[in-house]
C-alpha positions as a LaTeX table, in Angstrom:
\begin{tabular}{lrrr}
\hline
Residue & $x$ (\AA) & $y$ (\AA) & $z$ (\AA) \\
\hline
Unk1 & $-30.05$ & 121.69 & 3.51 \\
Unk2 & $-30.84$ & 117.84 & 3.60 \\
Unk3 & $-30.10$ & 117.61 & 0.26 \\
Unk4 & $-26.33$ & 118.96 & 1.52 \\
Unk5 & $-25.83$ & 115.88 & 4.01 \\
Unk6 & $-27.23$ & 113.36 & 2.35 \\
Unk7 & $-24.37$ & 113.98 & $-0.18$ \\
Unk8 & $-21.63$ & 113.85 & 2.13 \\
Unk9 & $-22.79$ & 110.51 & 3.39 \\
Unk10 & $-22.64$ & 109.05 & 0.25 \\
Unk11 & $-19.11$ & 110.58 & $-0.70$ \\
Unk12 & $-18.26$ & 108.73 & 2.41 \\
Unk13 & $-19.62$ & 105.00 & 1.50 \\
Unk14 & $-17.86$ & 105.88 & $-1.37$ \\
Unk15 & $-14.18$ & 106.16 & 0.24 \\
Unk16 & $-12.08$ & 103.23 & 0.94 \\
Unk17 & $-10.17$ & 102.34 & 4.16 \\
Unk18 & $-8.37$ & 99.49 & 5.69 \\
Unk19 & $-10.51$ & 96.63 & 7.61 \\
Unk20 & $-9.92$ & 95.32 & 10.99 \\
Unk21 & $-9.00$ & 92.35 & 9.77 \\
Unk22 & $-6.44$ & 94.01 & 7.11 \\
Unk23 & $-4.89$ & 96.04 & 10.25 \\
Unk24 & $-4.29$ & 93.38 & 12.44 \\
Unk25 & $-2.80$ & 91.11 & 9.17 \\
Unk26 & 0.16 & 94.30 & 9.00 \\
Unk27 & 0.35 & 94.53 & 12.85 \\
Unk28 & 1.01 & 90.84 & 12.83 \\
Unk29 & 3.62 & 90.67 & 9.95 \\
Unk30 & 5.48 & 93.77 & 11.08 \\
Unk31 & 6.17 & 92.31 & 14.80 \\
Unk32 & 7.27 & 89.52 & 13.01 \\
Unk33 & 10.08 & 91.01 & 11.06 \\
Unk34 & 10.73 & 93.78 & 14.15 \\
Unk35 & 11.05 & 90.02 & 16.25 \\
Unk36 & 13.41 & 88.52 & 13.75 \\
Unk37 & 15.37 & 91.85 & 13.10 \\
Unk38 & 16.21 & 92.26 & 16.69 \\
Unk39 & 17.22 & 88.92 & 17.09 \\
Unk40 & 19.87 & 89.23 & 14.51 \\
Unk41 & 21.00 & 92.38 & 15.71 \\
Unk42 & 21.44 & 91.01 & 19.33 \\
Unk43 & 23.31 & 87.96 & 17.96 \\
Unk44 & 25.53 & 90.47 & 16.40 \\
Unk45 & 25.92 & 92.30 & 19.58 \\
Unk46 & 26.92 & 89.43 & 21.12 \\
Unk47 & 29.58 & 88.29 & 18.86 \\
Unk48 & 30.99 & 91.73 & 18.19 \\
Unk49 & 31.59 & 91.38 & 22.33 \\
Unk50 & 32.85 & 87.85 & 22.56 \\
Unk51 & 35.31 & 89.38 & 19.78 \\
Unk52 & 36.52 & 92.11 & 22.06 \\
Unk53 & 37.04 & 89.82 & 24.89 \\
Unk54 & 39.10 & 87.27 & 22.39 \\
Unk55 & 41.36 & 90.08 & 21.00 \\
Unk56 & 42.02 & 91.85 & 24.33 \\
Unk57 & 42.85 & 88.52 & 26.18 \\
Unk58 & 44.86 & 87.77 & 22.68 \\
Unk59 & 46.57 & 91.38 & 23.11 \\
Unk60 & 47.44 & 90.87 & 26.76 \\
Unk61 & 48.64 & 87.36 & 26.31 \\
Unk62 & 51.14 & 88.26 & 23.71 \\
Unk63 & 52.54 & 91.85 & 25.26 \\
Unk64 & 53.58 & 89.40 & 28.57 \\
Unk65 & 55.10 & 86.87 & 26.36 \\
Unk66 & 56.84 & 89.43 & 24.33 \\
Unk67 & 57.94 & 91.51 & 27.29 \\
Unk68 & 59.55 & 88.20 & 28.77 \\
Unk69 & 60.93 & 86.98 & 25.72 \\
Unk70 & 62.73 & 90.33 & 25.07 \\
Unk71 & 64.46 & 90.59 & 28.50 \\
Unk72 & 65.44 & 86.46 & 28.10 \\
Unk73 & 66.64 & 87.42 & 24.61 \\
Unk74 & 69.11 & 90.06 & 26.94 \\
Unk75 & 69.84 & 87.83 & 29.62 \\
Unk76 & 71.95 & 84.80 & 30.59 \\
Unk77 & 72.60 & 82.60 & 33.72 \\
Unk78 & 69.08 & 82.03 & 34.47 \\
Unk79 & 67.63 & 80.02 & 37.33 \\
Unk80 & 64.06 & 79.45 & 38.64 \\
Unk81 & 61.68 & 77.71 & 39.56 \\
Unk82 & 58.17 & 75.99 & 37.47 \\
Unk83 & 54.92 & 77.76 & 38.27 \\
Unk84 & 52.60 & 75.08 & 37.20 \\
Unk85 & 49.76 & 74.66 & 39.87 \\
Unk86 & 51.44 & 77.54 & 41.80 \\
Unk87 & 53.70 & 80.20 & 42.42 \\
Unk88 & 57.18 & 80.15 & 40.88 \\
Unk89 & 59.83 & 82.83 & 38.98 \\
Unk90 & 62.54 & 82.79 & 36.84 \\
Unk91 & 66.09 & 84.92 & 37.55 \\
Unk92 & 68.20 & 86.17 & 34.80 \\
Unk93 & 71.67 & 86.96 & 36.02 \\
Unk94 & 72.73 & 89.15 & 33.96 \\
Unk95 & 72.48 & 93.21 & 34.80 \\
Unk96 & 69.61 & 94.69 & 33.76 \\
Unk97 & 70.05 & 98.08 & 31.91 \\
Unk98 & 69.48 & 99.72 & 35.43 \\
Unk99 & 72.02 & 97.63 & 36.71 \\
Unk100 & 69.66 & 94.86 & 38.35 \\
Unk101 & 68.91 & 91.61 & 38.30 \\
Unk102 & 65.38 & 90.75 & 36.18 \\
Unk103 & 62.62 & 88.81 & 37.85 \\
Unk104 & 59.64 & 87.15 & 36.03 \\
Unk105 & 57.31 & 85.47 & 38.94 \\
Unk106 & 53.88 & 84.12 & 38.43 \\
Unk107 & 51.37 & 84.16 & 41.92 \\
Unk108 & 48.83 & 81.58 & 41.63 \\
Unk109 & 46.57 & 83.30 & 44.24 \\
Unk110 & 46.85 & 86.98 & 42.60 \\
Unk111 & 47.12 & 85.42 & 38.82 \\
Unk112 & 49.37 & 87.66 & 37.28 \\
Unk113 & 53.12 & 87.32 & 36.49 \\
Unk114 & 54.82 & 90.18 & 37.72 \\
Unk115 & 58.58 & 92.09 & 36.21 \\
Unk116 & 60.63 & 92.58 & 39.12 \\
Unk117 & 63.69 & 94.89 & 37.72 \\
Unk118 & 64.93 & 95.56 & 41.38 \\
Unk119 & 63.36 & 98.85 & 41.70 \\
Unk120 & 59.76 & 97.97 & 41.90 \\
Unk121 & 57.69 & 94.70 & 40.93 \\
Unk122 & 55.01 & 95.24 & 38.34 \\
Unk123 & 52.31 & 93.02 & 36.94 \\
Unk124 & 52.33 & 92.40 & 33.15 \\
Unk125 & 49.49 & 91.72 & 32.96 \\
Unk126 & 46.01 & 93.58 & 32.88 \\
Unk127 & 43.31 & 93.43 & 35.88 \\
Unk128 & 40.62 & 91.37 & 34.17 \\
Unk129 & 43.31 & 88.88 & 32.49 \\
Unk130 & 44.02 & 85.61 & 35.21 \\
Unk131 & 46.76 & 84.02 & 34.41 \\
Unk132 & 46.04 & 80.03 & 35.50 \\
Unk133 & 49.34 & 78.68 & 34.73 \\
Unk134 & 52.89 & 79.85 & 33.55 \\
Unk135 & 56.30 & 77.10 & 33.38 \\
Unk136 & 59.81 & 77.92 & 32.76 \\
Unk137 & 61.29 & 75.36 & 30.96 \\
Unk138 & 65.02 & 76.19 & 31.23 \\
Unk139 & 67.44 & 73.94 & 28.01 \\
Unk140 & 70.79 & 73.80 & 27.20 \\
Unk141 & 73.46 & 76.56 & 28.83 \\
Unk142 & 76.68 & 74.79 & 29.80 \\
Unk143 & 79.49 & 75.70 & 27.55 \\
Unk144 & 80.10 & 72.05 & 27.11 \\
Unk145 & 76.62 & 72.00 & 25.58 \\
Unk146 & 73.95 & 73.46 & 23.56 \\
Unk147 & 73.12 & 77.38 & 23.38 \\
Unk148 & 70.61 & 77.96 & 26.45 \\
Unk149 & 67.26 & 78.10 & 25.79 \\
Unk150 & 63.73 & 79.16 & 27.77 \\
Unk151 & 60.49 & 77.49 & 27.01 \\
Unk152 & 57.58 & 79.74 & 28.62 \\
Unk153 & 53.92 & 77.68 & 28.55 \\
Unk154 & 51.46 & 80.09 & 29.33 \\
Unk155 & 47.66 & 79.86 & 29.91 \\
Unk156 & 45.25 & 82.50 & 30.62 \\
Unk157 & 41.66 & 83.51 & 30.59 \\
Unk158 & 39.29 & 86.14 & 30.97 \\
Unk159 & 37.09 & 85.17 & 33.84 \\
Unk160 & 33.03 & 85.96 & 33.23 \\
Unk161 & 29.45 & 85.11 & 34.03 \\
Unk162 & 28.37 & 85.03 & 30.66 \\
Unk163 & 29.88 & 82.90 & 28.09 \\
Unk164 & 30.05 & 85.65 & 25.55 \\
Unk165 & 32.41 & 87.79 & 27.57 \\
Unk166 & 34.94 & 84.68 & 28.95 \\
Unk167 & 37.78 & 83.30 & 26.86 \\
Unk168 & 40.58 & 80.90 & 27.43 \\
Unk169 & 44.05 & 80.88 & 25.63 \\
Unk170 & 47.28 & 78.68 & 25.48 \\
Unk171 & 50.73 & 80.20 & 24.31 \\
Unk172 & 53.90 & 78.55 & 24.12 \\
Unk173 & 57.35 & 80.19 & 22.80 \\
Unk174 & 61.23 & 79.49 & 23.00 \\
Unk175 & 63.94 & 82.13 & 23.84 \\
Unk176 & 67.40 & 81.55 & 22.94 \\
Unk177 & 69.15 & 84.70 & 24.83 \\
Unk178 & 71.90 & 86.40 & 22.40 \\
Unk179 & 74.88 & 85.23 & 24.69 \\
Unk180 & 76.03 & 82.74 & 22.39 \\
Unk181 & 78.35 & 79.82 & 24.21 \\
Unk182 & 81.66 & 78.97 & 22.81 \\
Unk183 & 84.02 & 76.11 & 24.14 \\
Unk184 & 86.39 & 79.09 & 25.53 \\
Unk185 & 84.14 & 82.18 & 26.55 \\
Unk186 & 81.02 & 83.34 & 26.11 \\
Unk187 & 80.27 & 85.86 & 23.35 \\
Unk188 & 77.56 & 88.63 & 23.68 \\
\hline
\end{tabular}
């Protein structure tokens, strides 16, 4: 029977493994890669989110310029007021499709512009857009003169703690409304 274990000790000494040293050399080098791997992937995180923010502050900005250009393009006889540094709106005169006046008016302490159509006032804009500055620039519209024209400047922002989720954007468009002036009348 000794002859048995004396046999299986030295199949044993004859067996490889890995040393401490060898271990520790892997550890090492795969906390390393898991270190740098993770890193990447969190920078990646973080820009996929700051590109969110960008295109839904991008996707806001536009739908309230586009939703006020497309009732100017309708409209005629407007009047208003400039919302830089506070609160301001601008009036088309002409009816509305429900028979109303149309209202565009920006409140600096709310931050949105709002679409009043006579039967209820509506922001344009989404909760977590603030709007910091809108101006009506209102061109042109005497008959003895040049075709009217509305400049809207428009800044907004998506207010955040962290610099990845915050954005800031400028737009700036003319509207010349479809009533076209004549020396005589005014042609729609």
């Amino acid at each position: 029977m000794e002859e048995k274990i004396d046999y299986k000790i030295k199949e044993r000494k004859n067996e490889r493994g890995f040393t401490l040293i060898e271990l520790m050399v892997a550890v090492g080098v795969f906390a390393v890669a898991i270190t740098a791997s993770s890193g990447l992937f969190i920078t990646s995180l973080r820009g996929q989110q700051r590109t969110y923010v960008v295109q839904n502050l991008a996707d806001n900005a536009r739908y309230a310029m586009e939703a006020m250009a497309k009732e100017m393009r309708m409209g005629s006889g407007f009047s208003g007021t400039t919302c830089v540094g506070g609160s301001g709106s601008l009036v088309s005169h002409m009816m509305h499709r429900d028979g109303k006046y149309v209202k565009f008016s920006y409140e600096a302490v709310e931050k949105k512009i709002k679409f009043d159509d006579g039967i209820s006032e509506l922001p344009i804009t989404s909760a977590n857009i603030e709007v910091t500055s809108l101006d009506f620039e209102l061109r042109g519209g005497s008959p003895a003169t040049t075709q009217e024209r509305i400049v809207i400047v428009m800044q907004a922002r998506v207010a955040s703690n962290s610099p990845y989720t915050s954005a800031d954007i400028s737009l700036q468009t003319t509207v010349s409304p479809r009533a076209l002036y004549t020396k005589d009348r005014i042609m729609n």
